Amino acid sequence: MPSTGPQSVDRALAILDAVADAPGPVGAKALARRMECSLSTAYHLLAPLTARGYLVRTAQGYVLGPRIPGLHHSLLRHLEPAPRMTDLLARLRRTTGAEAYYTAYRGSLITVVETTAPVTDAAQPFAPGRETRAHATAHGKALLAELPRPLRRRYLAEHGMARLTGATITSAELLEAELSRVRGQGFALSVGEADPAYTCLAVALPRGSDRAGDAVHALSVSLPTEEFRRRPREIRTALAQAAAGCA
């Protein structure tokens, strides 16, 4: 990712990303190599990250620190559209047998905020964090369909419409037609568009009068396509009922 700020800030954030993406503890020397900086510079950047609790230094290397869960809880507090979202996702998971997700659009970004998928399940194509494949995912389509056209165009201009599989929609005109269908039928569907083996289904959540700004929220599930094809109506019904509970 290109630098977008002062070099020291950009490098510190890159270190945080590197530790977060690593399968285990990362040593200072490895981080210095990745940042293409001296070891002393790496330690200079690591010191405030460690002091503030973003990282912890262990005998094996650096790992994420106790400040990280707090940031996630703050994100939930700012975005959560209904009380007990974690419980709602868990119930939806039990009802459908599919992994459930809460996703939000805010400030020209789409974020997968919370999910029932275990962090160790590498097969799941959707993980918490920034979503850049909105054109190819059901939760992305559900959110984009709720936006005014200028905001939607801005989002797509910033993030593009990369071809991820043979089923991915990469034409803005075709996507507009798809989003019109989403608004008409009340749900969004993605069959193998982001991952060839998975289908995801999503609905936009009702907007309460207490929600200000441009935030839009969605509830979704994903599961292997063959499993979805055996019981599509059951899954759609369960998802619609869960979304209604957020009103």
Coordinates of N, CA and C in Angstrom, one line a residue:
M1 N 0.9 -1.2 0.0 CA 0.0 0.0 0.0 C 0.9 1.2 0.0
P2 N 0.6 2.2 -0.8 CA 1.4 3.4 -0.9 C 1.3 4.2 0.4
S3 N 2.4 5.0 0.6 CA 2.4 5.9 1.8 C 1.4 7.0 1.6
T4 N 0.6 7.3 2.7 CA -0.4 8.4 2.6 C -0.2 9.4 3.7
G5 N 0.9 9.4 4.4 CA 1.2 10.3 5.5 C 2.6 10.4 5.8
P6 N 3.0 11.1 6.9 CA 4.4 11.1 7.3 C 5.0 9.7 7.4
Q7 N 6.3 9.6 7.0 CA 6.9 8.3 6.9 C 6.9 7.5 8.2
S8 N 7.1 8.2 9.3 CA 7.2 7.5 10.6 C 5.8 7.0 11.0
V9 N 4.8 7.7 10.7 CA 3.4 7.3 11.0 C 3.0 6.1 10.1
D10 N 3.3 6.3 8.8 CA 3.0 5.2 7.9 C 3.7 3.9 8.2
R11 N 5.0 4.0 8.6 CA 5.8 2.8 9.0 C 5.2 2.2 10.3
A12 N 4.8 3.0 11.2 CA 4.3 2.5 12.5 C 3.0 1.7 12.2
L13 N 2.2 2.3 11.4 CA 0.9 1.6 11.0 C 1.2 0.3 10.2
A14 N 2.2 0.4 9.3 CA 2.6 -0.8 8.5 C 3.1 -1.9 9.5
I15 N 3.8 -1.5 10.5 CA 4.3 -2.5 11.5 C 3.1 -3.2 12.2
L16 N 2.1 -2.4 12.6 CA 0.9 -2.9 13.2 C 0.2 -3.9 12.3
D17 N 0.1 -3.5 11.0 CA -0.5 -4.4 10.0 C 0.3 -5.7 9.9
A18 N 1.6 -5.6 9.8 CA 2.4 -6.8 9.6 C 2.3 -7.7 10.8
V19 N 2.2 -7.2 12.0 CA 2.1 -8.1 13.2 C 0.7 -8.7 13.2
A20 N -0.3 -7.9 12.8 CA -1.7 -8.4 12.8 C -1.9 -9.5 11.7
D21 N -1.2 -9.4 10.6 CA -1.3 -10.4 9.5 C -0.5 -11.6 9.7
A22 N 0.5 -11.6 10.6 CA 1.4 -12.7 10.8 C 0.8 -13.9 11.5
P23 N 1.2 -15.1 11.2 CA 0.6 -16.3 11.8 C 1.1 -16.4 13.3
G24 N 2.1 -15.7 13.7 CA 2.6 -15.8 15.0 C 3.5 -14.6 15.4
P25 N 4.2 -14.6 16.5 CA 5.0 -13.5 16.9 C 6.0 -13.1 15.8
V26 N 6.3 -11.8 15.7 CA 7.2 -11.3 14.7 C 8.4 -10.6 15.4
G27 N 9.6 -11.0 15.0 CA 10.8 -10.3 15.6 C 11.0 -8.9 15.0
A28 N 11.8 -8.1 15.8 CA 12.1 -6.8 15.3 C 12.9 -6.8 14.0
K29 N 13.8 -7.7 13.9 CA 14.7 -7.8 12.7 C 13.8 -8.1 11.5
A30 N 12.8 -9.0 11.6 CA 11.9 -9.3 10.5 C 11.1 -8.1 10.1
L31 N 10.7 -7.3 11.1 CA 9.9 -6.1 10.8 C 10.7 -5.1 10.2
A32 N 12.0 -4.9 10.6 CA 12.9 -4.0 10.0 C 13.1 -4.3 8.5
R33 N 13.2 -5.6 8.2 CA 13.4 -6.0 6.8 C 12.2 -5.7 6.0
R34 N 11.0 -6.0 6.6 CA 9.8 -5.7 5.9 C 9.6 -4.2 5.6
M35 N 9.9 -3.4 6.6 CA 9.8 -1.9 6.5 C 10.9 -1.3 5.7
E36 N 11.9 -2.1 5.4 CA 13.1 -1.6 4.7 C 13.7 -0.4 5.5
C37 N 13.9 -0.6 6.8 CA 14.5 0.4 7.6 C 15.5 -0.3 8.5
S38 N 16.3 0.5 9.2 CA 17.3 -0.1 10.1 C 16.6 -0.6 11.4
L39 N 17.4 -1.5 12.1 CA 16.8 -2.1 13.3 C 16.6 -1.1 14.3
S40 N 17.4 -0.1 14.4 CA 17.2 1.0 15.4 C 15.9 1.8 15.1
T41 N 15.7 2.0 13.8 CA 14.4 2.7 13.5 C 13.2 1.8 13.8
A42 N 13.3 0.5 13.6 CA 12.2 -0.4 13.9 C 11.9 -0.3 15.4
Y43 N 13.0 -0.3 16.2 CA 12.7 -0.3 17.7 C 12.1 1.1 18.1
H44 N 12.6 2.1 17.4 CA 12.0 3.5 17.6 C 10.5 3.5 17.4
L45 N 10.1 2.8 16.3 CA 8.7 2.8 16.0 C 7.9 1.8 16.9
L46 N 8.5 0.7 17.3 CA 7.9 -0.3 18.1 C 7.7 0.2 19.6
A47 N 8.5 1.1 20.0 CA 8.4 1.6 21.4 C 7.1 2.2 21.8
P48 N 6.6 3.2 21.0 CA 5.3 3.8 21.4 C 4.1 2.8 21.1
L49 N 4.2 2.0 20.1 CA 3.1 1.0 19.9 C 3.0 0.1 21.1
T50 N 4.2 -0.3 21.7 CA 4.2 -1.2 22.8 C 3.7 -0.4 24.1
A51 N 4.2 0.8 24.2 CA 3.9 1.6 25.4 C 2.4 1.8 25.5
R52 N 1.7 2.0 24.3 CA 0.3 2.3 24.3 C -0.6 1.1 24.3
G53 N 0.1 -0.1 24.3 CA -0.7 -1.3 24.3 C -1.2 -1.9 23.0
Y54 N -0.7 -1.3 21.9 CA -1.1 -1.9 20.6 C -0.3 -3.2 20.3
L55 N 0.9 -3.3 20.8 CA 1.7 -4.4 20.7 C 2.2 -4.9 22.0
V56 N 2.6 -6.1 22.1 CA 3.3 -6.7 23.3 C 4.5 -7.4 22.8
R57 N 5.6 -7.2 23.5 CA 6.9 -7.9 23.2 C 7.0 -9.2 24.0
T58 N 7.1 -10.3 23.3 CA 7.2 -11.6 24.0 C 8.6 -12.2 23.7
A59 N 9.0 -13.3 24.2 CA 10.3 -13.9 24.0 C 10.4 -14.3 22.5
Q60 N 9.3 -14.6 21.9 CA 9.3 -15.0 20.5 C 9.2 -13.9 19.5
G61 N 8.8 -12.7 19.9 CA 8.6 -11.6 19.0 C 7.4 -10.7 19.5
Y62 N 7.0 -9.9 18.6 CA 5.9 -9.0 18.9 C 4.5 -9.6 18.5
V63 N 3.5 -9.4 19.3 CA 2.2 -9.8 19.0 C 1.2 -8.6 19.3
L64 N 0.0 -8.7 18.9 CA -1.0 -7.7 19.2 C -1.2 -7.5 20.7
G65 N -1.5 -6.3 21.1 CA -1.6 -6.0 22.5 C -3.0 -5.8 22.9
P66 N -3.3 -5.5 24.2 CA -4.6 -5.4 24.8 C -5.4 -4.2 24.3
R67 N -4.8 -3.3 23.7 CA -5.5 -2.1 23.2 C -6.4 -2.5 22.0
I68 N -6.0 -3.5 21.2 CA -6.7 -3.9 20.0 C -8.2 -4.3 20.3
P69 N -8.5 -5.2 21.3 CA -9.9 -5.5 21.5 C -10.7 -4.3 21.9
G70 N -10.1 -3.3 22.6 CA -10.8 -2.1 23.0 C -11.2 -1.3 21.7
L71 N -10.3 -1.3 20.7 CA -10.7 -0.6 19.5 C -11.9 -1.2 18.8
H72 N -11.9 -2.5 18.8 CA -13.0 -3.2 18.2 C -14.3 -3.0 19.0
H73 N -14.2 -3.0 20.3 CA -15.4 -2.6 21.1 C -15.9 -1.2 20.8
S74 N -15.0 -0.3 20.6 CA -15.4 1.1 20.3 C -16.0 1.1 18.9
L75 N -15.5 0.4 18.0 CA -16.1 0.3 16.7 C -17.6 -0.2 16.8
L76 N -17.8 -1.2 17.5 CA -19.1 -1.8 17.7 C -20.0 -0.7 18.4
R77 N -19.5 0.0 19.3 CA -20.3 1.0 20.0 C -20.7 2.1 19.0
H78 N -19.9 2.4 18.1 CA -20.2 3.5 17.2 C -21.1 3.0 16.0
L79 N -21.0 1.7 15.7 CA -21.7 1.3 14.5 C -22.9 0.4 14.8
E80 N -23.0 -0.3 16.0 CA -23.9 -1.3 16.2 C -25.4 -0.8 16.0
P81 N -26.2 -1.4 15.1 CA -27.5 -1.0 14.9 C -28.6 -1.5 15.8
A82 N -28.2 -2.5 16.6 CA -29.2 -3.1 17.6 C -28.5 -3.7 18.8
P83 N -29.1 -3.7 19.9 CA -28.5 -4.3 21.1 C -28.2 -5.8 20.8
R84 N -27.2 -6.3 21.5 CA -26.9 -7.7 21.5 C -26.7 -8.3 20.1
M85 N -26.0 -7.5 19.3 CA -25.7 -8.0 17.9 C -25.0 -9.4 17.9
T86 N -24.1 -9.6 18.9 CA -23.4 -10.8 19.0 C -24.3 -12.0 19.2
D87 N -25.3 -11.8 20.1 CA -26.3 -12.8 20.3 C -27.2 -13.1 19.1
L88 N -27.5 -12.0 18.4 CA -28.3 -12.2 17.2 C -27.6 -13.0 16.1
L89 N -26.3 -12.7 15.9 CA -25.5 -13.4 15.0 C -25.4 -14.9 15.4
A90 N -25.2 -15.1 16.6 CA -25.1 -16.5 17.1 C -26.4 -17.3 16.9
R91 N -27.6 -16.6 17.1 CA -28.9 -17.3 16.9 C -29.1 -17.6 15.4
L92 N -28.7 -16.6 14.5 CA -28.8 -16.8 13.1 C -27.9 -18.0 12.6
R93 N -26.7 -18.1 13.2 CA -25.8 -19.2 12.9 C -26.4 -20.5 13.3
R94 N -27.1 -20.6 14.5 CA -27.7 -21.9 14.9 C -28.9 -22.2 14.0
T95 N -29.7 -21.2 13.6 CA -30.9 -21.4 12.8 C -30.5 -21.9 11.4
T96 N -29.5 -21.3 10.8 CA -29.2 -21.6 9.4 C -28.1 -22.6 9.2
G97 N -27.2 -22.7 10.2 CA -26.0 -23.5 10.0 C -25.0 -22.8 9.1
A98 N -25.2 -21.6 8.8 CA -24.3 -20.8 8.0 C -23.6 -19.7 8.9
E99 N -22.4 -19.3 8.5 CA -21.8 -18.2 9.2 C -22.5 -16.9 9.0
A100 N -22.6 -16.1 10.0 CA -23.4 -14.9 10.0 C -22.5 -13.7 10.1
Y101 N -22.9 -12.6 9.5 CA -22.0 -11.4 9.5 C -22.8 -10.1 9.7
Y102 N -22.2 -9.2 10.4 CA -22.8 -7.8 10.5 C -21.8 -6.9 9.8
T103 N -22.3 -6.1 8.8 CA -21.5 -5.3 8.0 C -22.0 -3.9 8.0
A104 N -21.1 -2.9 7.8 CA -21.6 -1.5 7.8 C -20.9 -0.7 6.8
Y105 N -21.6 0.3 6.2 CA -21.0 1.3 5.3 C -21.0 2.6 6.1
R106 N -19.9 3.3 6.1 CA -19.7 4.6 6.7 C -18.5 5.3 6.2
G107 N -18.7 6.6 5.8 CA -17.6 7.3 5.4 C -16.9 6.8 4.2
S108 N -17.6 6.3 3.2 CA -17.0 5.7 2.0 C -16.3 4.4 2.2
L109 N -16.5 3.8 3.4 CA -15.8 2.5 3.6 C -16.9 1.4 4.0
I110 N -16.7 0.2 3.6 CA -17.5 -0.9 4.0 C -16.7 -1.8 4.9
T111 N -17.2 -2.1 6.1 CA -16.5 -2.9 7.0 C -17.3 -4.1 7.5
V112 N -16.6 -5.3 7.5 CA -17.2 -6.5 8.1 C -16.9 -6.3 9.6
V113 N -17.9 -6.0 10.4 CA -17.7 -5.6 11.8 C -17.6 -6.8 12.7
E114 N -18.5 -7.7 12.5 CA -18.5 -8.9 13.4 C -19.0 -10.1 12.6
T115 N -18.5 -11.3 13.0 CA -18.9 -12.5 12.3 C -18.9 -13.7 13.3
T116 N -19.6 -14.7 13.0 CA -19.6 -16.0 13.8 C -18.5 -16.9 13.3
A117 N -17.8 -16.6 12.2 CA -16.8 -17.5 11.7 C -15.6 -17.5 12.6
P118 N -15.1 -18.7 13.0 CA -13.9 -18.7 13.8 C -12.7 -18.1 13.1
V119 N -11.9 -17.4 13.9 CA -10.7 -16.8 13.3 C -9.7 -17.8 12.7
T120 N -9.9 -19.0 13.1 CA -9.0 -20.1 12.6 C -9.5 -20.7 11.3
D121 N -10.7 -20.3 10.9 CA -11.3 -20.9 9.7 C -10.8 -20.2 8.4
A122 N -9.7 -20.6 7.9 CA -9.1 -19.9 6.7 C -10.0 -20.1 5.4
A123 N -10.9 -21.1 5.4 CA -11.7 -21.3 4.2 C -12.8 -20.2 4.0
Q124 N -13.2 -19.6 5.1 CA -14.2 -18.6 5.0 C -13.7 -17.4 4.2
P125 N -14.4 -17.0 3.2 CA -13.9 -15.9 2.3 C -14.1 -14.5 2.9
F126 N -14.9 -14.4 4.0 CA -15.2 -13.0 4.6 C -14.7 -12.9 6.0
A127 N -13.8 -12.0 6.3 CA -13.2 -11.9 7.6 C -13.5 -10.4 8.1
P128 N -13.5 -10.2 9.4 CA -13.7 -8.9 9.9 C -12.6 -7.9 9.4
G129 N -13.0 -6.7 9.1 CA -12.1 -5.7 8.6 C -12.7 -5.0 7.3
R130 N -11.8 -4.3 6.7 CA -12.2 -3.5 5.5 C -12.6 -4.4 4.4
E131 N -13.7 -4.1 3.7 CA -14.2 -4.9 2.6 C -14.0 -4.1 1.3
T132 N -13.3 -4.6 0.4 CA -13.0 -3.9 -0.9 C -13.7 -4.6 -2.1
R133 N -14.5 -5.7 -1.8 CA -15.1 -6.5 -2.8 C -16.6 -6.3 -2.8
A134 N -17.1 -5.1 -2.5 CA -18.5 -4.9 -2.3 C -19.3 -5.3 -3.6
H135 N -18.8 -5.0 -4.7 CA -19.5 -5.4 -6.0 C -19.7 -6.9 -6.2
A136 N -19.0 -7.7 -5.4 CA -19.0 -9.1 -5.6 C -19.6 -9.9 -4.4
T137 N -20.0 -9.2 -3.3 CA -20.5 -9.8 -2.1 C -22.0 -9.4 -1.9
A138 N -22.7 -10.3 -1.3 CA -24.1 -9.9 -1.0 C -24.2 -8.8 0.0
H139 N -23.4 -8.8 1.0 CA -23.5 -7.7 2.0 C -23.1 -6.4 1.3
G140 N -22.1 -6.4 0.4 CA -21.7 -5.2 -0.3 C -22.9 -4.7 -1.2
K141 N -23.5 -5.6 -1.9 CA -24.6 -5.2 -2.7 C -25.8 -4.6 -1.9
A142 N -26.1 -5.3 -0.8 CA -27.2 -4.8 0.0 C -26.9 -3.4 0.5
L143 N -25.6 -3.1 0.9 CA -25.3 -1.8 1.4 C -25.3 -0.7 0.2
L144 N -24.6 -1.1 -0.9 CA -24.6 -0.2 -2.0 C -26.0 0.2 -2.6
A145 N -26.9 -0.8 -2.5 CA -28.2 -0.6 -3.0 C -29.0 0.5 -2.2
E146 N -28.5 0.7 -0.9 CA -29.2 1.6 -0.1 C -28.6 3.1 -0.2
L147 N -27.5 3.2 -0.9 CA -26.9 4.5 -1.0 C -27.4 5.3 -2.1
P148 N -27.4 6.6 -2.0 CA -27.7 7.5 -3.1 C -26.7 7.2 -4.2
R149 N -27.1 7.4 -5.5 CA -26.2 7.0 -6.6 C -24.9 7.7 -6.6
P150 N -24.8 9.0 -6.2 CA -23.5 9.7 -6.2 C -22.5 9.0 -5.2
L151 N -23.0 8.6 -4.0 CA -22.2 7.9 -3.0 C -21.7 6.6 -3.5
R152 N -22.6 5.9 -4.2 CA -22.3 4.6 -4.8 C -21.2 4.7 -5.9
R153 N -21.4 5.7 -6.7 CA -20.4 5.9 -7.8 C -19.0 6.3 -7.2
R154 N -19.1 7.1 -6.1 CA -17.8 7.4 -5.4 C -17.1 6.2 -4.9
Y155 N -17.9 5.3 -4.2 CA -17.3 4.1 -3.6 C -16.7 3.3 -4.7
L156 N -17.4 3.0 -5.8 CA -16.9 2.2 -6.8 C -15.7 2.8 -7.5
A157 N -15.7 4.1 -7.7 CA -14.5 4.8 -8.3 C -13.3 4.6 -7.4
E158 N -13.5 4.6 -6.1 CA -12.3 4.5 -5.2 C -11.8 3.1 -5.0
H159 N -12.8 2.1 -5.1 CA -12.4 0.7 -4.8 C -12.4 -0.2 -6.0
G160 N -12.9 0.3 -7.1 CA -12.9 -0.5 -8.4 C -13.9 -1.7 -8.3
M161 N -13.8 -2.5 -9.4 CA -14.7 -3.6 -9.6 C -13.8 -4.8 -10.1
A162 N -12.9 -5.2 -9.3 CA -12.0 -6.3 -9.8 C -12.7 -7.6 -10.1
R163 N -12.3 -8.3 -11.1 CA -12.8 -9.6 -11.4 C -12.2 -10.6 -10.5
L164 N -13.0 -11.2 -9.6 CA -12.5 -12.2 -8.6 C -12.7 -13.6 -9.0
T165 N -13.8 -13.8 -9.7 CA -14.2 -15.2 -10.3 C -14.8 -14.9 -11.6
G166 N -15.2 -16.0 -12.3 CA -15.9 -15.9 -13.6 C -17.2 -15.3 -13.5
A167 N -17.8 -15.3 -12.2 CA -19.2 -14.8 -12.0 C -19.2 -13.4 -11.6
T168 N -18.1 -12.8 -11.3 CA -18.0 -11.4 -10.8 C -18.6 -10.4 -11.8
I169 N -19.4 -9.5 -11.3 CA -19.9 -8.4 -12.1 C -18.9 -7.3 -12.1
T170 N -18.4 -7.0 -13.3 CA -17.3 -5.9 -13.4 C -17.8 -4.7 -14.2
S171 N -19.0 -4.7 -14.7 CA -19.6 -3.6 -15.4 C -20.5 -2.7 -14.5
A172 N -20.2 -1.4 -14.5 CA -21.0 -0.5 -13.6 C -22.5 -0.6 -14.0
E173 N -22.8 -0.7 -15.3 CA -24.2 -0.7 -15.8 C -24.9 -2.0 -15.3
L174 N -24.2 -3.1 -15.4 CA -24.8 -4.4 -15.0 C -25.0 -4.4 -13.5
L175 N -24.0 -3.8 -12.7 CA -24.2 -3.7 -11.3 C -25.4 -2.9 -10.9
E176 N -25.6 -1.7 -11.6 CA -26.7 -0.9 -11.3 C -28.0 -1.7 -11.5
A177 N -28.1 -2.5 -12.6 CA -29.3 -3.3 -12.8 C -29.4 -4.3 -11.7
E178 N -28.3 -4.9 -11.2 CA -28.4 -5.9 -10.1 C -28.8 -5.2 -8.8
L179 N -28.4 -4.0 -8.5 CA -28.8 -3.3 -7.3 C -30.2 -2.9 -7.4
S180 N -30.7 -2.6 -8.6 CA -32.2 -2.3 -8.7 C -33.0 -3.6 -8.4
R181 N -32.5 -4.8 -8.8 CA -33.2 -6.0 -8.4 C -33.1 -6.2 -6.9
V182 N -32.0 -5.9 -6.3 CA -31.8 -6.0 -4.8 C -32.9 -5.2 -4.1
R183 N -33.1 -3.9 -4.5 CA -34.1 -3.1 -3.9 C -35.5 -3.6 -4.1
G184 N -35.7 -4.2 -5.3 CA -37.1 -4.7 -5.6 C -37.4 -5.9 -4.8
Q185 N -36.4 -6.8 -4.6 CA -36.7 -8.1 -3.9 C -36.4 -8.1 -2.4
G186 N -35.7 -7.1 -2.0 CA -35.4 -6.9 -0.6 C -34.3 -7.7 0.0
F187 N -33.5 -8.3 -0.9 CA -32.3 -9.1 -0.4 C -31.3 -9.1 -1.6
A188 N -30.0 -9.3 -1.2 CA -29.0 -9.4 -2.2 C -28.4 -10.8 -2.1
L189 N -28.0 -11.3 -3.3 CA -27.4 -12.6 -3.4 C -26.2 -12.6 -4.2
S190 N -25.2 -13.3 -3.8 CA -23.9 -13.5 -4.5 C -23.6 -15.0 -4.6
V191 N -23.6 -15.5 -5.8 CA -23.3 -16.9 -6.0 C -22.0 -17.1 -6.7
G192 N -21.0 -17.4 -5.9 CA -19.6 -17.6 -6.5 C -19.0 -16.4 -7.0
E193 N -19.4 -15.2 -6.7 CA -18.9 -13.9 -7.3 C -17.6 -13.5 -6.6
A194 N -17.5 -13.7 -5.3 CA -16.3 -13.3 -4.5 C -15.4 -14.5 -4.3
D195 N -16.0 -15.7 -4.1 CA -15.3 -16.9 -4.0 C -16.1 -18.0 -4.7
P196 N -15.5 -18.8 -5.6 CA -16.2 -19.7 -6.4 C -17.0 -20.8 -5.7
A197 N -16.6 -21.0 -4.5 CA -17.3 -22.1 -3.7 C -18.4 -21.7 -2.8
Y198 N -18.5 -20.4 -2.6 CA -19.5 -19.9 -1.6 C -20.6 -19.0 -2.2
T199 N -21.8 -19.1 -1.5 CA -22.9 -18.2 -1.8 C -23.1 -17.4 -0.5
C200 N -23.4 -16.1 -0.7 CA -23.8 -15.3 0.4 C -25.1 -14.6 0.1
L201 N -25.8 -14.4 1.2 CA -27.2 -13.8 1.1 C -27.2 -12.7 2.1
A202 N -27.8 -11.5 1.8 CA -27.7 -10.4 2.7 C -29.0 -9.5 2.6
V203 N -29.3 -8.8 3.7 CA -30.4 -7.9 3.7 C -29.9 -6.6 4.4
A204 N -30.3 -5.4 4.0 CA -30.0 -4.2 4.6 C -30.9 -4.1 5.9
L205 N -30.3 -3.6 7.0 CA -31.1 -3.5 8.2 C -31.9 -2.2 8.2
P206 N -33.1 -2.3 8.9 CA -33.9 -1.1 9.0 C -33.2 0.1 9.6
R207 N -33.4 1.3 9.1 CA -32.7 2.5 9.6 C -33.6 3.1 10.7
G208 N -33.1 3.1 11.9 CA -33.9 3.7 13.0 C -33.7 5.2 13.0
S209 N -34.7 5.9 13.6 CA -34.7 7.4 13.6 C -33.5 7.9 14.4
D210 N -32.9 7.1 15.2 CA -31.8 7.5 16.0 C -30.4 7.4 15.4
R211 N -30.4 6.9 14.2 CA -29.1 6.7 13.5 C -28.9 7.9 12.6
A212 N -27.8 8.6 12.9 CA -27.5 9.8 12.1 C -26.4 9.5 11.1
G213 N -26.2 10.4 10.2 CA -25.1 10.3 9.2 C -25.4 9.4 8.1
D214 N -24.3 8.9 7.4 CA -24.5 8.2 6.2 C -24.3 6.7 6.5
A215 N -24.4 6.2 7.7 CA -24.2 4.8 8.0 C -25.3 4.0 7.5
V216 N -25.0 2.8 6.9 CA -26.0 1.8 6.5 C -25.4 0.5 7.0
H217 N -26.4 -0.4 7.4 CA -26.0 -1.7 8.0 C -26.6 -2.8 7.3
A218 N -25.9 -4.0 7.3 CA -26.5 -5.2 6.7 C -26.2 -6.4 7.5
L219 N -27.1 -7.4 7.4 CA -26.9 -8.7 8.0 C -26.8 -9.7 6.9
S220 N -25.9 -10.7 7.0 CA -25.7 -11.6 5.9 C -25.3 -13.0 6.5
V221 N -25.3 -14.0 5.6 CA -24.8 -15.3 5.9 C -24.1 -15.8 4.7
S222 N -23.1 -16.7 4.9 CA -22.4 -17.3 3.8 C -22.3 -18.8 4.1
L223 N -22.3 -19.6 3.0 CA -22.2 -21.0 3.1 C -21.8 -21.6 1.8
P224 N -21.3 -22.8 1.7 CA -21.0 -23.5 0.5 C -22.2 -23.4 -0.5
T225 N -22.0 -23.2 -1.7 CA -23.1 -23.0 -2.7 C -24.0 -24.3 -2.7
E226 N -23.4 -25.4 -2.7 CA -24.2 -26.7 -2.8 C -25.1 -26.8 -1.6
E227 N -24.7 -26.4 -0.5 CA -25.6 -26.4 0.7 C -26.7 -25.4 0.6
F228 N -26.4 -24.2 0.1 CA -27.4 -23.2 -0.1 C -28.5 -23.6 -1.0
R229 N -28.1 -24.3 -2.1 CA -29.1 -24.7 -3.1 C -30.0 -25.7 -2.6
R230 N -29.7 -26.4 -1.5 CA -30.6 -27.4 -1.0 C -31.7 -26.7 -0.1
R231 N -31.6 -25.5 0.3 CA -32.6 -24.9 1.2 C -32.5 -23.4 1.1
P232 N -32.6 -22.8 0.0 CA -32.6 -21.4 -0.2 C -33.7 -20.6 0.5
R233 N -34.9 -21.1 0.5 CA -36.1 -20.5 1.1 C -35.9 -20.4 2.6
E234 N -35.5 -21.5 3.2 CA -35.3 -21.6 4.6 C -34.3 -20.6 5.1
I235 N -33.2 -20.4 4.4 CA -32.2 -19.5 4.8 C -32.6 -18.0 4.6
R236 N -33.3 -17.8 3.5 CA -33.8 -16.4 3.3 C -34.8 -16.0 4.4
T237 N -35.7 -17.0 4.8 CA -36.7 -16.7 5.8 C -36.0 -16.4 7.1
A238 N -35.0 -17.2 7.5 CA -34.3 -17.0 8.8 C -33.6 -15.7 8.8
L239 N -33.0 -15.3 7.7 CA -32.2 -14.0 7.6 C -33.2 -12.8 7.7
A240 N -34.4 -12.9 7.0 CA -35.4 -11.9 7.1 C -35.9 -11.7 8.5
Q241 N -36.1 -12.8 9.2 CA -36.6 -12.7 10.6 C -35.6 -12.1 11.5
A242 N -34.3 -12.5 11.3 CA -33.3 -11.9 12.1 C -33.1 -10.4 11.9
A243 N -33.2 -10.0 10.6 CA -33.1 -8.6 10.3 C -34.3 -7.8 10.9
A244 N -35.5 -8.4 10.9 CA -36.7 -7.7 11.5 C -36.5 -7.5 13.0
G245 N -35.7 -8.4 13.6 CA -35.5 -8.2 15.0 C -34.6 -7.1 15.4
C246 N -33.9 -6.5 14.3 CA -33.1 -5.3 14.6 C -33.8 -4.0 14.5
A247 N -35.1 -4.0 14.1 CA -35.9 -2.8 14.0 C -36.1 -2.1 15.3

